[in-house]
Coordinates of C-alpha atoms in Angstrom, one line a residue:
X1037 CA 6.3 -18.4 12.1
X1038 CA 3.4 -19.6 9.9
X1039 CA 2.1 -16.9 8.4
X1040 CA -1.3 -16.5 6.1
X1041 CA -1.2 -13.9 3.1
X1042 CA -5.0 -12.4 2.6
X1043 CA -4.9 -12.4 -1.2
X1044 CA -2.5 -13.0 -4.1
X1045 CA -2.3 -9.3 -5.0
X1046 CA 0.5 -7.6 -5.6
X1047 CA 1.9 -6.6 -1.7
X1048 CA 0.9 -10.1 -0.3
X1049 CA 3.2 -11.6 -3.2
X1050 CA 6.0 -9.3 -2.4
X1051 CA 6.3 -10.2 1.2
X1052 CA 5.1 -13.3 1.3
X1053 CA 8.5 -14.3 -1.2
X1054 CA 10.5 -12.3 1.4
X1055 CA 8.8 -14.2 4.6
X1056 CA 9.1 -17.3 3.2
X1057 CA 13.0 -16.6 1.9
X1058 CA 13.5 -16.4 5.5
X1059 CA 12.4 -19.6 6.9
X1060 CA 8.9 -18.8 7.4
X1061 CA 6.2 -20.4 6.4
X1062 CA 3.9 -19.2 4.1
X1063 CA 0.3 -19.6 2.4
X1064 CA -2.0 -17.6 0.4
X1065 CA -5.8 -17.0 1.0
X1066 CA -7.5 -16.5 -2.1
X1067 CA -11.4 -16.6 -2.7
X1068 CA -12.8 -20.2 -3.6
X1069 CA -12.3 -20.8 -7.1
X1070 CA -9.3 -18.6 -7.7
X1071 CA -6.5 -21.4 -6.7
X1072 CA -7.3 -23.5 -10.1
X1073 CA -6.8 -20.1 -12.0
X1074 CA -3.7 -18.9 -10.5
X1075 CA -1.8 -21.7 -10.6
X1076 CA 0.5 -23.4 -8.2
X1077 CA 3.6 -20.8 -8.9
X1078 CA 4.0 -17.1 -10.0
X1079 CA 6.4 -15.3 -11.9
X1080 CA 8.3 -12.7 -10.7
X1081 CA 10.8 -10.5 -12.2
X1082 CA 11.5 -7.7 -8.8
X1083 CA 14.3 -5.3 -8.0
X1084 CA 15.2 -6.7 -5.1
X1085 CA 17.0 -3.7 -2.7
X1086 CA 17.8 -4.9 0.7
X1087 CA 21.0 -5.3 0.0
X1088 CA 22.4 -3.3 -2.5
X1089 CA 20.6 0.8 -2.9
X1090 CA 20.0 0.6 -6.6
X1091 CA 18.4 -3.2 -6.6
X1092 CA 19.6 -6.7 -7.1
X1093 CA 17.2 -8.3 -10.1
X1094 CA 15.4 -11.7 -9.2
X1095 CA 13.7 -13.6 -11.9
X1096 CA 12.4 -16.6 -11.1
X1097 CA 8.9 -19.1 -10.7
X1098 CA 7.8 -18.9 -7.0
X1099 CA 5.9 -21.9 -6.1
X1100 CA 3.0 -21.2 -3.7
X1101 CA 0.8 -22.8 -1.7
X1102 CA -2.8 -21.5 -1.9
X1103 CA -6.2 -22.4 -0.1
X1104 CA -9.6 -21.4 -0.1
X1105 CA -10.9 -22.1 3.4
X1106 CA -9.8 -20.8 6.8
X1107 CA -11.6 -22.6 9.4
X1108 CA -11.4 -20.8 13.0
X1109 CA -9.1 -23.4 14.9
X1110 CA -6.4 -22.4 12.2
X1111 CA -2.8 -22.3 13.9
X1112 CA -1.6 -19.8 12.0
X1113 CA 0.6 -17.1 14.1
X1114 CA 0.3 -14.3 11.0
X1115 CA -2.4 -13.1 8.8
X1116 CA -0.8 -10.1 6.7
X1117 CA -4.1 -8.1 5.7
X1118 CA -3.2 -5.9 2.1
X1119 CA -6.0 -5.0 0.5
X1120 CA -7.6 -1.7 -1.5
X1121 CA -8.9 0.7 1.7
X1122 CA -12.0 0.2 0.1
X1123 CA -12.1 -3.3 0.3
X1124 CA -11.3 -3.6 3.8
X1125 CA -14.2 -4.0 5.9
X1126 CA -15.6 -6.4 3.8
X1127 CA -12.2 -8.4 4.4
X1128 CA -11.9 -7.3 8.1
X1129 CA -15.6 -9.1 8.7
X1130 CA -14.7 -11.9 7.0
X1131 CA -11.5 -12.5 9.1
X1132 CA -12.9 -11.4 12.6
X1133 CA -15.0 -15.1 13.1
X1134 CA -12.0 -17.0 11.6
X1135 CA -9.0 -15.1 12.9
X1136 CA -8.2 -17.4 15.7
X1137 CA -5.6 -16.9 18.0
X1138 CA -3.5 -15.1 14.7
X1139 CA -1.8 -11.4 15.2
X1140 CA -3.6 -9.7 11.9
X1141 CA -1.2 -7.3 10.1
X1142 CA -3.3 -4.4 8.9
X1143 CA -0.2 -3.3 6.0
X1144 CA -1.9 -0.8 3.2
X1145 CA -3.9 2.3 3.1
X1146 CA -6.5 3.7 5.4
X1147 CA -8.5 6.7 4.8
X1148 CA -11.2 6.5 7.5
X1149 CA -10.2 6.3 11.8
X1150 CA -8.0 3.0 11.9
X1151 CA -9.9 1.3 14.5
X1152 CA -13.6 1.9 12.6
X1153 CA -11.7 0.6 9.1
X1154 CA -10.9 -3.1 11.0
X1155 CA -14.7 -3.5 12.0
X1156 CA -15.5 -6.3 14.8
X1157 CA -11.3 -7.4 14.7
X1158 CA -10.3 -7.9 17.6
X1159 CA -7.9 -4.4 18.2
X1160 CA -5.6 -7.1 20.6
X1161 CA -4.7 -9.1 17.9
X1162 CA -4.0 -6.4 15.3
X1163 CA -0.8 -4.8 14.5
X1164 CA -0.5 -1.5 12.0
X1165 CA 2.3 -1.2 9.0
X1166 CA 2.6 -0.2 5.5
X1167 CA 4.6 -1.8 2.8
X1168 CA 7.4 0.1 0.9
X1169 CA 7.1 -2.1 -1.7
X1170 CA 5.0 -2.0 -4.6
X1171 CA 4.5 -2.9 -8.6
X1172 CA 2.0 -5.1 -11.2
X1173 CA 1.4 -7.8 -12.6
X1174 CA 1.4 -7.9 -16.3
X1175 CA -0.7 -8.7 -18.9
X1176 CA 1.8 -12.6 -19.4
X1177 CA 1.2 -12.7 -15.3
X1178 CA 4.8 -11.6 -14.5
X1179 CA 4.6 -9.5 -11.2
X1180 CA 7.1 -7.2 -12.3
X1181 CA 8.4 -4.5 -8.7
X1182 CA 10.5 -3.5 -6.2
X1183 CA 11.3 -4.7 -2.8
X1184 CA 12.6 -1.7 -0.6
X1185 CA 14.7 -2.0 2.1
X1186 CA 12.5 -0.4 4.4
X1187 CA 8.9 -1.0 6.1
X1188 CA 7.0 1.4 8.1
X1189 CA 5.5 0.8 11.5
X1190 CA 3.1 2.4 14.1
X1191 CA 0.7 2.1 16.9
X1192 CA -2.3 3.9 17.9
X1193 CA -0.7 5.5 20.7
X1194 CA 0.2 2.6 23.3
X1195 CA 3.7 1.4 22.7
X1196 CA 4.0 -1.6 20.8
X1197 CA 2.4 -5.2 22.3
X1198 CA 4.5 -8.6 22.4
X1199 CA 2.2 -9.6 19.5
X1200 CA 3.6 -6.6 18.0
X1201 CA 6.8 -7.0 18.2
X1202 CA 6.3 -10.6 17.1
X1203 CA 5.5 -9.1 14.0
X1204 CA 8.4 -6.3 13.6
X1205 CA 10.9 -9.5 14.3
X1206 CA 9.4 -11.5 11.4
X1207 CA 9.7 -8.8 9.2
X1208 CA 13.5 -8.2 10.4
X1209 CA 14.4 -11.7 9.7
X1210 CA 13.6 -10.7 6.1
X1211 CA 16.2 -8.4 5.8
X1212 CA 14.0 -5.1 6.3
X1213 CA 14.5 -2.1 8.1
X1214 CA 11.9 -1.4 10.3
X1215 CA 10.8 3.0 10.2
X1216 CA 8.7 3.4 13.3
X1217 CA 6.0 6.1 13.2
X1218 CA 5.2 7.6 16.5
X1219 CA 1.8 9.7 14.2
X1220 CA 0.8 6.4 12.7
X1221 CA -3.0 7.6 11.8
X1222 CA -1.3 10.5 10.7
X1223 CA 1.0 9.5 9.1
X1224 CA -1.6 6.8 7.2
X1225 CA -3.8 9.9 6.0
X1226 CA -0.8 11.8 4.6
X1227 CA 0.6 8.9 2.5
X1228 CA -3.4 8.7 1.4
X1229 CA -3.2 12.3 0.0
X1230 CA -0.1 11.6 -1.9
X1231 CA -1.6 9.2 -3.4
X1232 CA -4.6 11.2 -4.1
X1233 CA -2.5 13.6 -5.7
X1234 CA -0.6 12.0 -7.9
X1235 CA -3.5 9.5 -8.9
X1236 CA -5.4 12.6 -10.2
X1237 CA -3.0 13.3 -12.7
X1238 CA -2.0 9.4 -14.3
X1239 CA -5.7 8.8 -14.1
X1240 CA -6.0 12.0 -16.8
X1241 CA -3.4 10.4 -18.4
X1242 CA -4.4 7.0 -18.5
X1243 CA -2.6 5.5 -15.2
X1244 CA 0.0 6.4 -12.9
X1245 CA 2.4 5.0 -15.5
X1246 CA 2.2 7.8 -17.9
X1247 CA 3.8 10.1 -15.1
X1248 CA 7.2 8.3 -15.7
X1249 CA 9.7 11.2 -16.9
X1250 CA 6.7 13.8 -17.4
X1251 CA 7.8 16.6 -15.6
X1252 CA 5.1 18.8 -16.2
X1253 CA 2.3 16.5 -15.1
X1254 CA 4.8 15.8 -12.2
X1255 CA 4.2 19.2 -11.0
X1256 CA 0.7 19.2 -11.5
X1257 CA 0.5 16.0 -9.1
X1258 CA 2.9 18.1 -7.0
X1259 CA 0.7 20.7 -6.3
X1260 CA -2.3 18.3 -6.2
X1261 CA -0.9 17.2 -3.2
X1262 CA -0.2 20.8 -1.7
X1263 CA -3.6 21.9 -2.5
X1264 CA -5.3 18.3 0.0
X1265 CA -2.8 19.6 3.2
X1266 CA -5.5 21.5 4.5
X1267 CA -7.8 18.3 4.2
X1268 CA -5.2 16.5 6.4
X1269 CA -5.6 19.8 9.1
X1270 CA -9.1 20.1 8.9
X1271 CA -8.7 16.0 9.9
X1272 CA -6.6 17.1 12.9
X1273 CA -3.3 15.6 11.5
X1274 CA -0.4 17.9 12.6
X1275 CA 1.7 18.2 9.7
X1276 CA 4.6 19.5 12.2
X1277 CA 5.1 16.2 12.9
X1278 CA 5.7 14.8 9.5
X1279 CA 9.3 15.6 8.2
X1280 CA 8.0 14.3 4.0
X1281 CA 5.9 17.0 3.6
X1282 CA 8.5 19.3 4.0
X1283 CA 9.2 18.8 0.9
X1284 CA 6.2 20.0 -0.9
X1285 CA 7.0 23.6 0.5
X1286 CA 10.2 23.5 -1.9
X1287 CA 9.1 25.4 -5.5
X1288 CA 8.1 22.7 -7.7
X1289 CA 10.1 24.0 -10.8
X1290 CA 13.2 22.4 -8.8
X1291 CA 11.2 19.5 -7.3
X1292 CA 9.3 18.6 -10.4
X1293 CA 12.3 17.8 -12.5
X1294 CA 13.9 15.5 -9.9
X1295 CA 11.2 13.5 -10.0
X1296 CA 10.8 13.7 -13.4
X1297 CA 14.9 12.5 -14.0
X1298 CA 14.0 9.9 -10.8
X1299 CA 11.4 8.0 -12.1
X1300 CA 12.7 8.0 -15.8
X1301 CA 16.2 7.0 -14.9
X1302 CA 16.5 5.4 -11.5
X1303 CA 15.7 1.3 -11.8
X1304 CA 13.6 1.6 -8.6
X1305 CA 11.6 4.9 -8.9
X1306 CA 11.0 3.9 -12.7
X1307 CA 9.7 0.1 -11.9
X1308 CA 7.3 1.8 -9.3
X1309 CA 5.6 3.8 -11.8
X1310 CA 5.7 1.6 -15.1
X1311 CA 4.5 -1.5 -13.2
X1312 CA 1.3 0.8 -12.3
X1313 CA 0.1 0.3 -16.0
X1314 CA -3.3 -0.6 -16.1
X1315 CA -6.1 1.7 -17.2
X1316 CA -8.8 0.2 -15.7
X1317 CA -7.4 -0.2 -11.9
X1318 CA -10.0 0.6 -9.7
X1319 CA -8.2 1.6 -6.2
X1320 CA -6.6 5.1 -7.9
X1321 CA -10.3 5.7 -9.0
X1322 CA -11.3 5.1 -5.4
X1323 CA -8.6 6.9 -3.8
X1324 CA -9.4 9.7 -5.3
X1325 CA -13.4 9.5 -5.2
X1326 CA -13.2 9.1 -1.4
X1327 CA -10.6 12.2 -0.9
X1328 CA -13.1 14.7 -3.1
X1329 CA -15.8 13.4 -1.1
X1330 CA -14.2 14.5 2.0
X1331 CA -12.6 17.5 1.2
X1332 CA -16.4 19.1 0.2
X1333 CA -17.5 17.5 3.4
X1334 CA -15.3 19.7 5.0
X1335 CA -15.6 22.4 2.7
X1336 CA -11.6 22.4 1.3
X1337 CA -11.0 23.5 -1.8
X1338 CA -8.8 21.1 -3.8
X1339 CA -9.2 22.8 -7.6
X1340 CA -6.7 20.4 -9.0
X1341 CA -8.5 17.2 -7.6
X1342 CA -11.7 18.1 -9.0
X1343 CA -10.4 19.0 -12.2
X1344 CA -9.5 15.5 -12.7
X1345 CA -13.2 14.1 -11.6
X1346 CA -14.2 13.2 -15.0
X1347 CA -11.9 10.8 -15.3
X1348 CA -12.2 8.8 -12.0
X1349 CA -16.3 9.4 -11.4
X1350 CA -18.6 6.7 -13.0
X1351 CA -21.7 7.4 -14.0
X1352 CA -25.1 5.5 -11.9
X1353 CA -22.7 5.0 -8.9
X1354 CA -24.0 7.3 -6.4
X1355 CA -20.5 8.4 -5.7
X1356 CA -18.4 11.3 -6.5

């Protein structure tokens, strides 16, 4: 399959090395001028744990191909589309007069109705997933992450299409287990909150980073993200349907130390969090801007969120 990575961030990089490791063939879109500052390789140093449950460590110098046009009579098969929710529409209405006849791979966050977020792109042609996969790049340009075993995958309620299942296939030639998610929109919103939550409290400490090992700011996250579940009812999602958030009924004096010993001593957990160092990202500060503004559109109290607002509002934006 030839397949077309929208961006050099972080997810795109991830996969893409995994696509490609399995015969496909990949390429990067980046926006004109970038190609001569990235570089024809990039430097990875991931936890690599398809194989083995605590991670198999690959350090090496991926060379990439990138390019700065996509003309309409393309023949790529794949366009994997991971970008910040926030900066989706503007990619969505760049893609829809160039996407061809590509499958488009929404795979990251959504926080408004799915098919609004993708604009004029052509809802044939699109397939839903999120990535399980995450981490940074560094300061020297190393991507430093993790590459679980695991992908999720949904549909809007129709079973999935040929093109879909076109896509599931690539991704199970890469050696990833495929989680199907009957609630996909709601299951989208959930993972939102979560991040919502725990965004709120590395954003008071600096960045998500600073959460690594800290059990009490753990459980302040914890119940961050207990305090947005009646956002996700008042936005019709029924919980009922969503086995994770079970785990946010348990008391978080129990739940905040595992997570706490997790993320300081598990490889995987702890790369998740550490990689997520930077103090001046701007999609935790959107995340959580956009969840505030919707909870007092629907008039849900979320103490803990707001609490944190002074250190993800900016001044002269017009925004919460």
């Amino acid at each position: 399959m030839k397949i077309l990575m929208f961006g050099r961030g972080v997810i795109a990089t991830i996969y893409g090395w995994a696509l490609e490791r399995a015969g496909h063939d990949v390429e990067f879109y980046v926006r004109p001028g970038r190609a001569a500052t990235y570089g024809e390789a990039i430097d990875l140093d991931l936890l690599d744990a398809r194989r083995r449950p605590w991670g198999e460590r690959v350090v090496e110098r991926w060379p990439v191909r990138l390019r700065e046009t996509l003309e309409p009579d393309h023949d790529f098969d794949l366009i994997v589309l991971s970008v910040s929710h926030h900066r989706l529409a503007e990619a969505a209405a760049f893609l829809t007069p160039r996407v061809g006849r590509a499958t488009v791979l929404v795979f990251g966050n959504i926080w408004t109705e799915p098919p609004a977020a993708i604009g004029d792109l052509p809802c044939d042609q699109v397939a839903w997933g999120f990535p399980g996969s995450g981490g940074g790049f560094g300061e020297d340009g190393v991507l430093r992450g993790t590459l679980l075993p695991s992908v999720v995958f949904g549909t809007l309620g129709p079973p999935p299409t040929d093109r879909e299942r076109a896509v599931r296939q690539a991704f199970r030639e890469a050696g990833l287990r495929l989680k199907e998610q009957s609630d996909f929109r709601g299951w989208l919103w959930i993972h939102f909150v979560f991040d919502a939550g725990l965004h709120s409290q590395g954003l008071r400490l600096g960045s998500l980073s600073k959460l690594t090992g800290a059990t009490g700011d753990l459980r302040e996250a914890l119940l961050a993200i207990r305090e947005l579940l009646p956002l996700l009812q008042a936005r019709g999602v029924d919980l009922r349907r969503h086995r994770g958030v079970l785990s946010l009924r348990a008391p978080t004096w129990l739940t905040a130390p595992v997570l706490a010993w997790l993320t300081a001593h598990v490889a995987l957990a702890r790369v998740s969090f550490t990689a997520h160092s930077d103090p001046d990202a701007e999609e935790p500060r959107e995340v959580c801007r956009d969840t505030l503004a919707e909870a007092r559109r629907l008039g849900i109290s979320v103490p803990r969120l707001e609490a944190a607002e002074p250190h993800f509002a900016r001044e002269g934006t017009g925004r919460v």
